[in-house]
Coordinates of C-alpha atoms in Angstrom, one line a residue:
M1 CA 34.9 -20.9 37.8
S2 CA 31.5 -19.9 36.1
M3 CA 31.5 -20.0 32.1
P4 CA 31.7 -16.1 31.8
E5 CA 34.8 -16.3 33.6
E6 CA 36.3 -19.5 31.8
L7 CA 35.4 -18.2 28.3
E8 CA 36.8 -15.1 29.1
K9 CA 40.0 -16.8 30.7
T10 CA 40.1 -18.8 27.4
A11 CA 39.5 -15.6 25.1
N12 CA 42.5 -13.7 26.2
S13 CA 45.0 -16.4 26.6
D14 CA 46.1 -16.0 22.8
R15 CA 46.1 -13.4 20.0
T16 CA 45.6 -14.2 16.6
A17 CA 43.7 -13.2 13.9
T18 CA 41.5 -15.1 11.5
G19 CA 41.3 -13.4 7.6
F20 CA 38.2 -13.0 6.4
P21 CA 37.5 -13.6 2.6
A22 CA 37.0 -10.3 0.5
A23 CA 34.5 -10.3 -2.1
D24 CA 37.2 -11.1 -4.7
G25 CA 37.9 -14.3 -2.5
S26 CA 41.3 -13.1 -1.2
M27 CA 41.8 -12.8 2.5
R28 CA 42.1 -9.6 4.3
F29 CA 43.3 -9.0 7.7
A30 CA 42.6 -5.8 10.4
W31 CA 44.0 -5.5 13.6
T32 CA 43.1 -2.7 16.2
L33 CA 46.2 -0.2 17.6
T34 CA 47.4 -1.5 21.2
P35 CA 49.3 -0.2 23.9
S36 CA 52.9 0.1 23.3
P37 CA 53.6 -2.5 26.3
L38 CA 51.6 -5.2 24.3
T39 CA 54.5 -6.6 22.2
D40 CA 53.6 -10.3 22.0
L41 CA 52.9 -11.1 18.3
V42 CA 49.5 -11.5 16.4
K43 CA 49.4 -14.3 14.5
L44 CA 47.9 -14.3 11.1
V45 CA 45.9 -17.3 10.7
I46 CA 45.3 -18.0 6.4
Q47 CA 43.3 -21.1 6.2
P48 CA 40.0 -21.7 4.7
V49 CA 37.0 -19.9 6.5
N50 CA 33.4 -20.7 7.3
V51 CA 31.0 -17.7 6.6
L52 CA 28.1 -17.5 7.8
P53 CA 26.2 -14.1 6.6
V54 CA 23.7 -12.7 8.7
I55 CA 20.8 -10.7 6.4
F56 CA 18.9 -8.0 7.7
V57 CA 15.5 -7.6 6.6
P58 CA 13.9 -4.5 7.6
G59 CA 10.0 -3.6 8.4
I60 CA 7.3 -1.7 6.4
M61 CA 8.5 2.0 5.4
G62 CA 12.2 1.0 6.3
S63 CA 13.6 0.2 2.5
N64 CA 14.5 3.2 0.7
L65 CA 12.2 3.7 -2.9
K66 CA 12.5 5.5 -5.9
S67 CA 10.8 6.2 -9.0
R68 CA 11.0 3.5 -11.2
K69 CA 10.6 5.6 -14.4
R70 CA 12.7 8.7 -13.2
G71 CA 15.2 6.4 -10.7
T72 CA 14.7 10.1 -8.3
P73 CA 14.0 9.1 -4.4
V74 CA 10.7 8.9 -3.3
W75 CA 11.0 7.7 0.2
R76 CA 14.6 8.3 1.4
L77 CA 15.1 7.3 5.0
D78 CA 18.9 9.5 5.1
A79 CA 19.2 11.0 9.0
T80 CA 19.7 14.7 9.1
L81 CA 20.5 15.6 13.0
G82 CA 19.6 11.7 13.5
Q83 CA 15.9 12.2 11.9
P84 CA 14.5 11.9 8.6
L85 CA 14.1 15.8 7.8
G86 CA 14.5 15.1 4.4
L87 CA 11.5 12.8 4.3
L88 CA 9.5 15.2 6.2
R89 CA 10.1 18.0 4.1
K90 CA 9.4 15.6 1.3
L91 CA 6.1 14.5 2.2
S92 CA 4.8 16.7 5.1
T93 CA 2.8 19.2 1.9
K94 CA 1.7 16.2 -0.2
D95 CA -2.3 16.0 -0.2
A96 CA -3.8 12.3 -0.9
G97 CA -3.5 12.8 -4.3
E98 CA 0.1 13.6 -4.5
R99 CA 0.7 10.5 -2.2
Q100 CA -1.5 8.4 -4.4
S101 CA 0.7 9.2 -7.3
L102 CA 3.9 8.9 -5.5
L103 CA 3.7 5.7 -4.0
H104 CA 2.4 2.9 -6.1
P105 CA 3.7 -0.3 -6.2
D106 CA 4.0 -0.3 -9.8
E107 CA 5.8 2.9 -10.0
T108 CA 8.7 2.4 -7.5
L109 CA 11.6 0.4 -6.9
V110 CA 14.0 -0.5 -4.2
D111 CA 16.6 2.4 -3.9
D112 CA 20.3 0.9 -3.1
D113 CA 21.7 4.6 -3.0
G114 CA 20.5 5.7 0.5
A115 CA 23.4 7.2 2.9
V116 CA 25.7 4.3 4.6
P117 CA 28.8 5.1 7.0
T118 CA 31.8 6.1 5.3
S119 CA 34.7 5.1 7.6
A120 CA 35.6 1.4 7.8
A121 CA 33.9 -1.3 10.6
G122 CA 34.5 -4.9 11.5
S123 CA 35.3 -6.4 8.0
I124 CA 33.8 -3.5 5.7
A125 CA 36.8 -1.4 4.6
G126 CA 34.9 1.6 3.1
K127 CA 31.5 2.9 1.4
S128 CA 31.8 0.6 -1.6
C129 CA 31.5 -2.3 0.7
Y130 CA 28.7 -0.8 2.6
K131 CA 26.7 -0.3 -0.8
A132 CA 27.6 -3.9 -1.9
R133 CA 26.3 -5.3 1.4
G134 CA 22.7 -3.4 0.9
W135 CA 23.2 -1.2 3.5
G136 CA 22.3 1.6 1.4
E137 CA 18.8 -0.3 0.4
V138 CA 17.7 0.3 4.1
G139 CA 16.6 3.2 6.4
E140 CA 19.6 5.2 8.0
T141 CA 17.6 6.7 10.9
S142 CA 16.1 3.2 12.2
Y143 CA 18.6 0.8 10.9
G144 CA 22.1 2.2 10.5
A145 CA 23.2 2.2 14.0
F146 CA 22.2 -1.5 14.8
L147 CA 24.1 -2.7 11.6
L148 CA 27.1 -1.0 12.6
W149 CA 27.0 -2.2 16.0
L150 CA 25.8 -5.7 14.7
E151 CA 29.0 -5.5 12.0
R152 CA 31.5 -4.3 14.9
T153 CA 30.4 -7.0 17.3
L154 CA 30.5 -10.1 15.3
N155 CA 33.5 -9.1 12.8
D156 CA 35.6 -6.3 14.7
P157 CA 39.4 -7.6 14.9
G158 CA 39.9 -9.1 17.9
K159 CA 36.6 -9.9 18.7
R160 CA 37.0 -13.5 19.9
H161 CA 39.1 -11.9 22.4
D162 CA 36.9 -9.1 23.5
R163 CA 34.9 -9.1 26.8
G164 CA 31.6 -7.5 24.9
W165 CA 30.2 -11.0 24.0
M166 CA 30.5 -12.0 27.8
H167 CA 28.9 -9.0 29.2
A168 CA 25.7 -8.8 26.6
L169 CA 25.2 -12.8 26.9
R170 CA 26.1 -13.1 30.6
P171 CA 22.3 -13.7 31.3
A172 CA 22.6 -16.4 28.8
F173 CA 24.7 -18.6 30.8
S174 CA 22.1 -18.8 33.8
D175 CA 21.0 -21.8 34.5
L176 CA 17.7 -20.1 36.1
S177 CA 14.8 -20.7 33.7
G178 CA 13.0 -17.3 31.6
P179 CA 15.8 -14.3 31.6
W180 CA 14.9 -11.8 28.9
G181 CA 11.1 -13.1 29.7
A182 CA 11.5 -16.2 27.7
H183 CA 8.4 -18.2 27.0
R184 CA 10.1 -21.3 27.0
P185 CA 12.2 -23.6 29.1
F186 CA 15.5 -21.4 28.8
A187 CA 18.5 -23.3 27.0
P188 CA 21.7 -21.4 28.5
C189 CA 24.5 -20.8 25.8
L190 CA 27.3 -23.2 26.4
P191 CA 30.7 -22.6 26.5
A192 CA 31.4 -25.1 23.4
E193 CA 28.6 -22.7 21.2
V194 CA 30.4 -19.6 21.9
E195 CA 33.5 -20.9 21.1
K196 CA 32.1 -22.4 17.7
A197 CA 30.6 -19.0 17.1
R198 CA 33.9 -17.2 16.9
N199 CA 35.3 -19.5 14.4
W200 CA 32.5 -18.1 12.2
F201 CA 32.7 -15.2 10.0
Y202 CA 29.5 -12.9 10.0
P203 CA 29.5 -10.5 7.1
V204 CA 26.5 -8.4 7.5
Y205 CA 24.4 -7.8 4.7
A206 CA 20.7 -5.8 4.4
C207 CA 18.0 -6.9 2.2
G208 CA 15.2 -4.0 1.4
Y209 CA 12.1 -4.6 -0.3
N210 CA 9.1 -2.5 -2.2
W211 CA 7.3 -2.7 0.9
L212 CA 4.0 -1.4 -0.9
G213 CA 4.2 -4.4 -3.3
D214 CA 2.9 -8.1 -2.1
N215 CA 5.3 -9.6 0.7
A216 CA 5.4 -12.6 -1.7
L217 CA 7.6 -10.8 -4.2
S218 CA 9.5 -9.3 -1.8
A219 CA 10.4 -12.7 -0.6
Q220 CA 11.4 -13.5 -3.6
R221 CA 13.9 -10.8 -3.7
L222 CA 15.3 -12.1 -0.5
K223 CA 15.8 -15.5 -1.8
A224 CA 17.7 -13.9 -4.7
R225 CA 19.8 -12.0 -2.2
I226 CA 20.5 -15.2 0.0
E227 CA 21.6 -17.2 -3.3
H228 CA 23.6 -14.3 -4.5
V229 CA 25.4 -13.7 -1.0
I230 CA 26.0 -17.4 -0.7
E231 CA 27.8 -17.5 -4.1
I232 CA 29.8 -14.4 -3.5
H233 CA 31.5 -16.0 -0.2
R234 CA 32.5 -19.6 -1.7
Q235 CA 34.9 -17.8 -3.5
G236 CA 38.8 -18.1 -2.7
L237 CA 38.7 -19.8 0.8
G238 CA 35.5 -18.9 2.1
R239 CA 33.3 -21.5 2.7
C240 CA 29.4 -20.9 2.6
E241 CA 26.2 -22.8 2.5
Q242 CA 23.9 -20.9 4.4
V243 CA 22.5 -17.4 6.0
M244 CA 21.2 -16.0 9.1
L245 CA 18.1 -13.4 8.7
V246 CA 17.2 -10.9 11.5
T247 CA 14.1 -9.2 10.7
H248 CA 12.4 -6.2 12.1
S249 CA 8.7 -6.1 12.3
M250 CA 6.8 -6.6 8.4
G251 CA 10.3 -8.1 7.5
G252 CA 9.8 -11.1 9.6
L253 CA 6.4 -12.1 7.3
V254 CA 8.7 -11.6 4.3
A255 CA 11.3 -14.1 5.6
R256 CA 8.9 -16.6 6.9
A257 CA 7.1 -16.6 3.3
C258 CA 10.9 -16.8 1.8
A259 CA 11.8 -20.1 4.0
Q260 CA 8.9 -21.9 2.5
M261 CA 10.3 -21.4 -1.0
D262 CA 11.9 -24.2 -2.6
G263 CA 15.1 -25.3 -1.3
M264 CA 15.5 -22.3 0.9
A265 CA 14.6 -23.4 4.5
E266 CA 18.2 -25.7 3.9
K267 CA 20.1 -22.5 2.7
I268 CA 18.1 -20.1 6.1
V269 CA 20.0 -21.7 9.0
G270 CA 17.6 -19.9 11.3
I271 CA 15.9 -16.9 11.5
M272 CA 15.3 -13.9 14.5
H273 CA 12.4 -11.6 14.2
G274 CA 11.9 -8.5 16.5
V275 CA 8.3 -6.9 16.6
M276 CA 6.9 -9.1 14.1
P277 CA 3.2 -8.7 13.6
A278 CA 2.6 -12.6 13.3
T279 CA -1.5 -11.9 13.5
G280 CA -1.6 -8.1 12.3
A281 CA -2.4 -5.0 14.2
P282 CA -5.6 -3.1 14.3
V283 CA -3.9 -0.1 14.3
A284 CA -3.7 -0.5 10.0
Y285 CA -7.2 -0.4 10.1
R286 CA -7.7 2.7 12.1
R287 CA -5.0 4.6 10.3
C288 CA -6.9 4.1 7.4
K289 CA -10.5 5.7 9.1
V290 CA -8.6 8.6 11.2
G291 CA -5.3 8.6 10.0
M292 CA -2.0 9.2 12.3
R293 CA -2.5 12.8 13.7
D294 CA -4.0 11.8 17.0
E295 CA -1.4 8.7 17.4
D296 CA 1.7 11.1 16.6
Y297 CA 1.6 14.3 15.1
G298 CA 5.1 13.9 13.7
A299 CA 5.2 10.9 12.1
S300 CA 2.0 12.0 11.0
L301 CA 3.1 14.5 8.8
V302 CA 4.9 11.3 6.7
I303 CA 2.2 8.7 7.1
G304 CA -1.0 10.6 6.8
R305 CA -2.4 13.0 8.5
T306 CA -6.0 11.6 7.9
G307 CA -7.9 8.7 6.9
Q308 CA -8.0 9.9 3.0
E309 CA -4.1 10.5 3.1
V310 CA -3.6 7.1 4.6
T311 CA -6.4 5.3 2.3
S312 CA -4.8 7.1 -0.7
V313 CA -1.7 4.6 -0.2
F314 CA -2.7 2.1 1.6
A315 CA -5.7 0.7 -0.8
Q316 CA -3.3 0.3 -3.5
A317 CA -0.5 -1.3 -1.6
P318 CA -0.7 -5.0 -0.8
G319 CA 2.1 -5.1 1.4
A320 CA 0.3 -2.6 3.4
L321 CA -2.7 -4.6 3.4
E322 CA -1.0 -7.4 4.5
L323 CA -0.4 -5.7 8.2
L324 CA -4.3 -6.2 9.0
P325 CA -5.5 -8.3 11.5
T326 CA -5.7 -11.8 9.8
Q327 CA -8.2 -14.4 10.2
K328 CA -6.0 -15.5 13.5
Y329 CA -6.5 -12.6 15.3
N330 CA -9.0 -12.0 17.8
S331 CA -12.6 -11.8 15.6
S332 CA -13.7 -9.2 17.9
W333 CA -10.9 -6.6 17.1
L334 CA -13.5 -4.2 15.6
Q335 CA -16.4 -3.1 18.0
V336 CA -19.1 -0.6 17.9
K337 CA -20.6 0.3 20.8
D338 CA -23.8 2.3 21.2
P339 CA -23.9 5.2 24.0
S340 CA -24.9 2.8 26.9
G341 CA -21.7 0.6 25.7
N342 CA -23.7 -2.1 24.4
D343 CA -21.9 -4.2 21.4
L344 CA -23.7 -3.2 18.0
L345 CA -20.9 -4.8 15.6
P346 CA -20.8 -9.0 16.1
P347 CA -17.7 -10.8 16.1
Q348 CA -16.3 -11.2 12.6
P349 CA -14.3 -14.6 11.7
D350 CA -13.7 -13.6 8.2
P351 CA -12.3 -9.9 8.1
Y352 CA -11.3 -9.5 4.4
E353 CA -15.2 -10.2 3.3
R354 CA -17.0 -8.9 6.3
I355 CA -14.9 -5.7 7.2
Y356 CA -12.1 -5.2 4.2
A357 CA -14.2 -5.6 1.2
V358 CA -17.2 -4.1 2.6
K359 CA -17.9 -0.6 0.6
D360 CA -21.5 0.3 1.7
R361 CA -21.1 0.8 5.5
W362 CA -19.4 3.3 7.3
W363 CA -16.9 1.2 9.4
A364 CA -15.7 -0.8 6.8
L365 CA -12.1 -0.3 5.7
F366 CA -12.4 1.9 2.8
K367 CA -14.9 4.7 1.9
E368 CA -15.1 4.7 -1.7
E369 CA -14.7 8.2 -2.6
W370 CA -11.2 8.3 -0.8
L371 CA -10.2 5.8 -3.6
S372 CA -9.9 9.0 -6.1
P373 CA -8.2 12.1 -4.4
R374 CA -7.9 15.4 -6.4
E375 CA -4.8 15.3 -8.5
G376 CA -4.3 11.4 -7.8
V377 CA -4.7 8.5 -10.0
P378 CA -8.2 6.9 -8.9
I379 CA -8.3 3.2 -7.9
R380 CA -11.1 1.3 -9.1
W381 CA -12.9 -0.7 -6.5
K382 CA -12.2 -3.9 -8.3
I383 CA -8.6 -3.4 -7.9
V384 CA -8.7 -3.1 -4.2
K385 CA -10.6 -5.9 -4.2
A386 CA -7.7 -7.7 -5.7
N387 CA -5.2 -6.4 -3.0
I388 CA -7.7 -7.9 -0.4
D389 CA -7.6 -11.2 -2.0
T390 CA -3.5 -11.0 -2.8
A391 CA -3.4 -10.1 1.3
K392 CA -5.8 -12.8 2.2
Q393 CA -3.8 -15.4 0.3
F394 CA -0.2 -14.2 1.4
H395 CA -1.9 -14.4 5.1
T396 CA -3.1 -17.9 4.5
S397 CA 0.4 -19.1 2.8
I398 CA 2.4 -18.6 5.9
C399 CA -0.2 -19.1 8.8
D400 CA 1.5 -20.5 11.9
R401 CA 4.4 -21.4 9.7
Y402 CA 7.7 -21.1 10.9
H403 CA 11.3 -22.2 9.8
S404 CA 12.5 -24.8 12.1
Q405 CA 15.1 -22.6 13.7
T406 CA 12.9 -19.7 14.9
Y407 CA 13.9 -17.2 17.8
G408 CA 12.5 -13.9 18.5
F409 CA 11.3 -11.3 20.5
Y410 CA 8.2 -8.9 21.0
G411 CA 7.1 -5.8 23.0
A412 CA 5.4 -6.5 26.3
D413 CA 5.1 -3.1 27.6
S414 CA 2.0 -2.3 29.4
K415 CA 3.8 1.6 28.9
Q416 CA 3.8 1.4 25.3
K417 CA 0.0 1.8 24.7
S418 CA -1.0 -0.4 21.4
F419 CA -4.3 -1.4 20.0
E420 CA -5.7 -4.3 20.6
H421 CA -9.1 -3.2 19.7
V422 CA -10.3 -0.5 17.6
V423 CA -13.5 0.9 19.0
W424 CA -16.0 3.0 17.7
R425 CA -17.9 4.9 20.5
M426 CA -21.3 6.6 19.7
K427 CA -22.4 9.5 21.7
V428 CA -25.2 11.4 21.4
G429 CA -24.8 14.7 19.4
I430 CA -26.0 18.0 19.4
A431 CA -29.3 18.0 18.3
P432 CA -29.6 19.3 14.6
G433 CA -32.3 21.7 14.3
D434 CA -33.2 20.6 10.6
G435 CA -36.4 18.5 12.0
T436 CA -34.7 15.2 11.1
A437 CA -35.4 12.2 13.0
K438 CA -32.9 10.4 15.0
A439 CA -31.9 7.0 13.1
A440 CA -32.5 3.7 15.0
L441 CA -29.0 2.5 16.1
A442 CA -29.5 -0.8 14.0
D443 CA -30.4 1.3 11.2
V444 CA -26.7 3.4 11.9
M445 CA -24.9 0.2 11.6
C446 CA -26.1 0.1 8.0
M447 CA -25.5 3.8 6.6
P448 CA -23.1 4.1 4.1
P449 CA -19.8 6.4 4.7
R450 CA -21.8 9.1 2.6
Q451 CA -24.5 11.6 3.2
Q452 CA -25.9 10.3 6.3
V453 CA -22.7 9.5 8.2
R454 CA -20.3 13.0 7.7
M455 CA -16.5 11.2 7.3
D456 CA -13.6 13.7 7.2
G457 CA -10.9 11.1 8.2
V458 CA -10.2 12.3 11.9
S459 CA -12.4 11.3 15.0
P460 CA -14.7 11.7 15.6
E461 CA -17.1 11.5 12.5
F462 CA -20.7 12.4 12.8
V463 CA -24.0 10.8 11.6
G464 CA -26.5 13.6 10.4
G465 CA -26.3 17.1 11.4
Q466 CA -23.5 19.4 10.0
R467 CA -21.4 22.2 10.4
V468 CA -22.3 25.2 12.0
T469 CA -20.5 28.9 12.2
Q470 CA -22.0 31.3 14.7
I471 CA -21.1 34.9 14.9
V472 CA -20.5 35.5 18.8
P473 CA -20.8 39.3 19.6
S474 CA -18.8 40.2 22.5
A475 CA -17.3 43.6 24.4
M476 CA -14.5 43.3 21.8
G477 CA -16.3 42.9 18.7
A478 CA -17.2 40.0 17.4
S479 CA -15.4 36.2 17.0
V480 CA -16.1 33.1 14.8
M481 CA -17.6 29.7 16.6
Q482 CA -18.1 26.5 15.0
Y483 CA -19.2 23.5 16.5
E484 CA -21.0 20.3 14.7
T485 CA -24.2 19.2 15.4
S486 CA -25.3 15.4 14.7
H487 CA -27.6 12.7 15.9
Y488 CA -24.6 10.6 17.0
E489 CA -20.8 11.4 17.2
L490 CA -18.8 8.5 16.2
H491 CA -15.7 8.4 18.6
A492 CA -12.6 6.0 17.6
S493 CA -11.0 5.1 21.0
G494 CA -7.5 5.4 21.8
Q495 CA -5.0 2.2 22.6
D496 CA -6.4 0.1 24.8
G497 CA -3.8 -2.6 25.7
G498 CA 0.2 -2.9 25.8
G499 CA 3.0 -3.8 23.4
D500 CA 5.2 -1.5 21.5
G501 CA 3.2 0.9 20.4
T502 CA 2.5 -0.5 17.1
V503 CA 2.3 -4.3 17.5
P504 CA -0.3 -5.3 20.5
I505 CA 1.0 -8.2 23.0
S506 CA -1.7 -10.3 21.3
S507 CA 0.2 -10.2 17.7
G508 CA 3.4 -10.1 18.9
R509 CA 3.2 -13.4 21.2
A510 CA 1.8 -15.0 19.3
P511 CA 4.5 -17.3 17.3
A512 CA 5.7 -18.4 20.9
A513 CA 2.7 -21.1 20.7
A514 CA 4.0 -22.5 17.1
A515 CA 5.9 -25.8 17.2
N516 CA 9.1 -24.5 15.4
V517 CA 9.7 -21.5 17.6
R518 CA 12.5 -22.5 19.7
Q519 CA 12.3 -19.2 22.0
W520 CA 10.3 -16.2 22.2
F521 CA 11.5 -13.5 24.4
A522 CA 8.9 -10.9 26.1
L523 CA 10.8 -7.6 26.4
K524 CA 9.7 -4.0 27.8
G525 CA 11.2 -0.6 27.8
F526 CA 11.2 0.4 23.7
A527 CA 9.0 1.5 21.4
H528 CA 8.6 -0.3 17.6
E529 CA 10.7 1.4 15.2
P530 CA 13.9 2.0 17.6
A531 CA 13.2 -1.6 19.1
Y532 CA 16.8 -2.6 17.8
K533 CA 18.6 0.5 19.7
D534 CA 17.5 -1.2 23.1
D535 CA 20.6 -3.2 24.6
T536 CA 18.3 -6.2 25.7
A537 CA 16.7 -6.5 22.3
R538 CA 20.4 -6.9 20.9
A539 CA 21.5 -9.3 23.5
V540 CA 18.8 -11.3 22.6
T541 CA 19.7 -11.6 18.9
L542 CA 23.8 -12.1 19.4
Y543 CA 21.8 -15.2 21.8
A544 CA 19.9 -16.4 18.8
I545 CA 23.0 -16.0 16.6
V546 CA 25.0 -17.9 18.8
K547 CA 22.5 -20.6 19.0
L548 CA 21.9 -20.8 15.4
T549 CA 25.4 -21.2 14.3
A550 CA 25.5 -24.4 16.6
Q551 CA 23.1 -25.4 13.9
A552 CA 24.7 -24.4 11.4
K553 CA 26.1 -26.7 8.7
E554 CA 30.1 -27.5 8.4
P555 CA 30.3 -26.2 5.0
H556 CA 32.9 -28.1 2.7
R557 CA 34.7 -27.5 -0.6
A558 CA 36.5 -30.0 -2.8
G559 CA 40.1 -29.9 -2.9
L560 CA 40.0 -28.3 0.4

């Protein structure tokens, strides 16, 4: 008999309902209706319950935010027809200045009043319980379906007798190495591990954070949430000493920082990371230069169509800056190539001082004029520099550091085009008719982003020249034609690698080499934002939960 068959037989041999402790410490039981011929009794087991809360930590832009002064939503990811149409309507008409004023880390707080389910699921009785679990803090469109799946899978009545676990985990019982693209020798699930996992209660929580602010501050918020959740589940018959973290994207950076705080490594049994930009993502730089319009026009209406719109928020947001390529990323990720394909920019091993904090070169991260958009709140350069220093400090603090029980997956799909590099390609432009001499290529690299390099926040940008408007006569009357003259055109090339569309393979794969990482999976078939909607990603998550539960400390309480 195979391991799954053995477990299924054991799982269906009896019908018992183990209660779960409510927030007030009382025991609650639930059971689904069964066919009328099934008349055997369901035993209600009243006993101390081992509780291992699962806390989900979302990615950047995945937490709802509100105005600190007015309390009104400024970033709310509630679903309308499955999409955040309310947020789209709110931001699609905002220019750079309005975005800068609206989305400032000092002027925003986590908004816990986002949409949540209204019907019961798993151990959650209704709307107030979802709110208490923090589900209203995170985006319904991105995470609502996954959180429901996780709660139901882990805590639905009769789950210990459900074949869903066995179906999802079937590849995990294989003795063959490498299911799900495993990077390390694969440790199959053991029947004893699955049986132990069934004997725990896993209330599913979410912990939003202000993704505009420093992730070190967000880690402090997560720490407070962990301690609060543990205390809640030590009431009555509940026994709880640790939690488990499941993260998406930048939430993984927050969780790693939290695990390094005093006493937190022991309170976190382990972390399951999904699509984490472990060493950063060059696309963050690219969006500050040319916006997101040529990547995804619909998303750009929210995130920013042009470099001006993205920069106006990005420069004042340490959390966003912490997604830039770190000192561990390939030092040649930013490239400038002349018309013959020769490299003009040498590798930059210190991107903070040589790319991000440079303000007098067109290829640097920020164009200084874009820091003071009309109707915005101007950002002084010394504030920008301080934010860059904060990002560097955060990167250094978590560099190569992982919880001792770490699992994760990343997108390794060649069909999900991603930016491994950002490449500026120079092309000879339409010569201007103003008599100016063409600059030497070396001089172009030293030009600031002002008069000599015309930067409008979209690709291409232009060296010299001007926009020409001509009236072209025709048989139908006349038409207006516009074109750009320049000595050179500067084109920001498209995606050049695989990944998940946002995090390139090299960054997603990086943790696989870390000593504390127990397993890291290379998956395909999904994009970055909806990664946890993928069935394989969910199966990997369930596998990690089983493995981490096997490492959990058996809680104890005096007198029990």
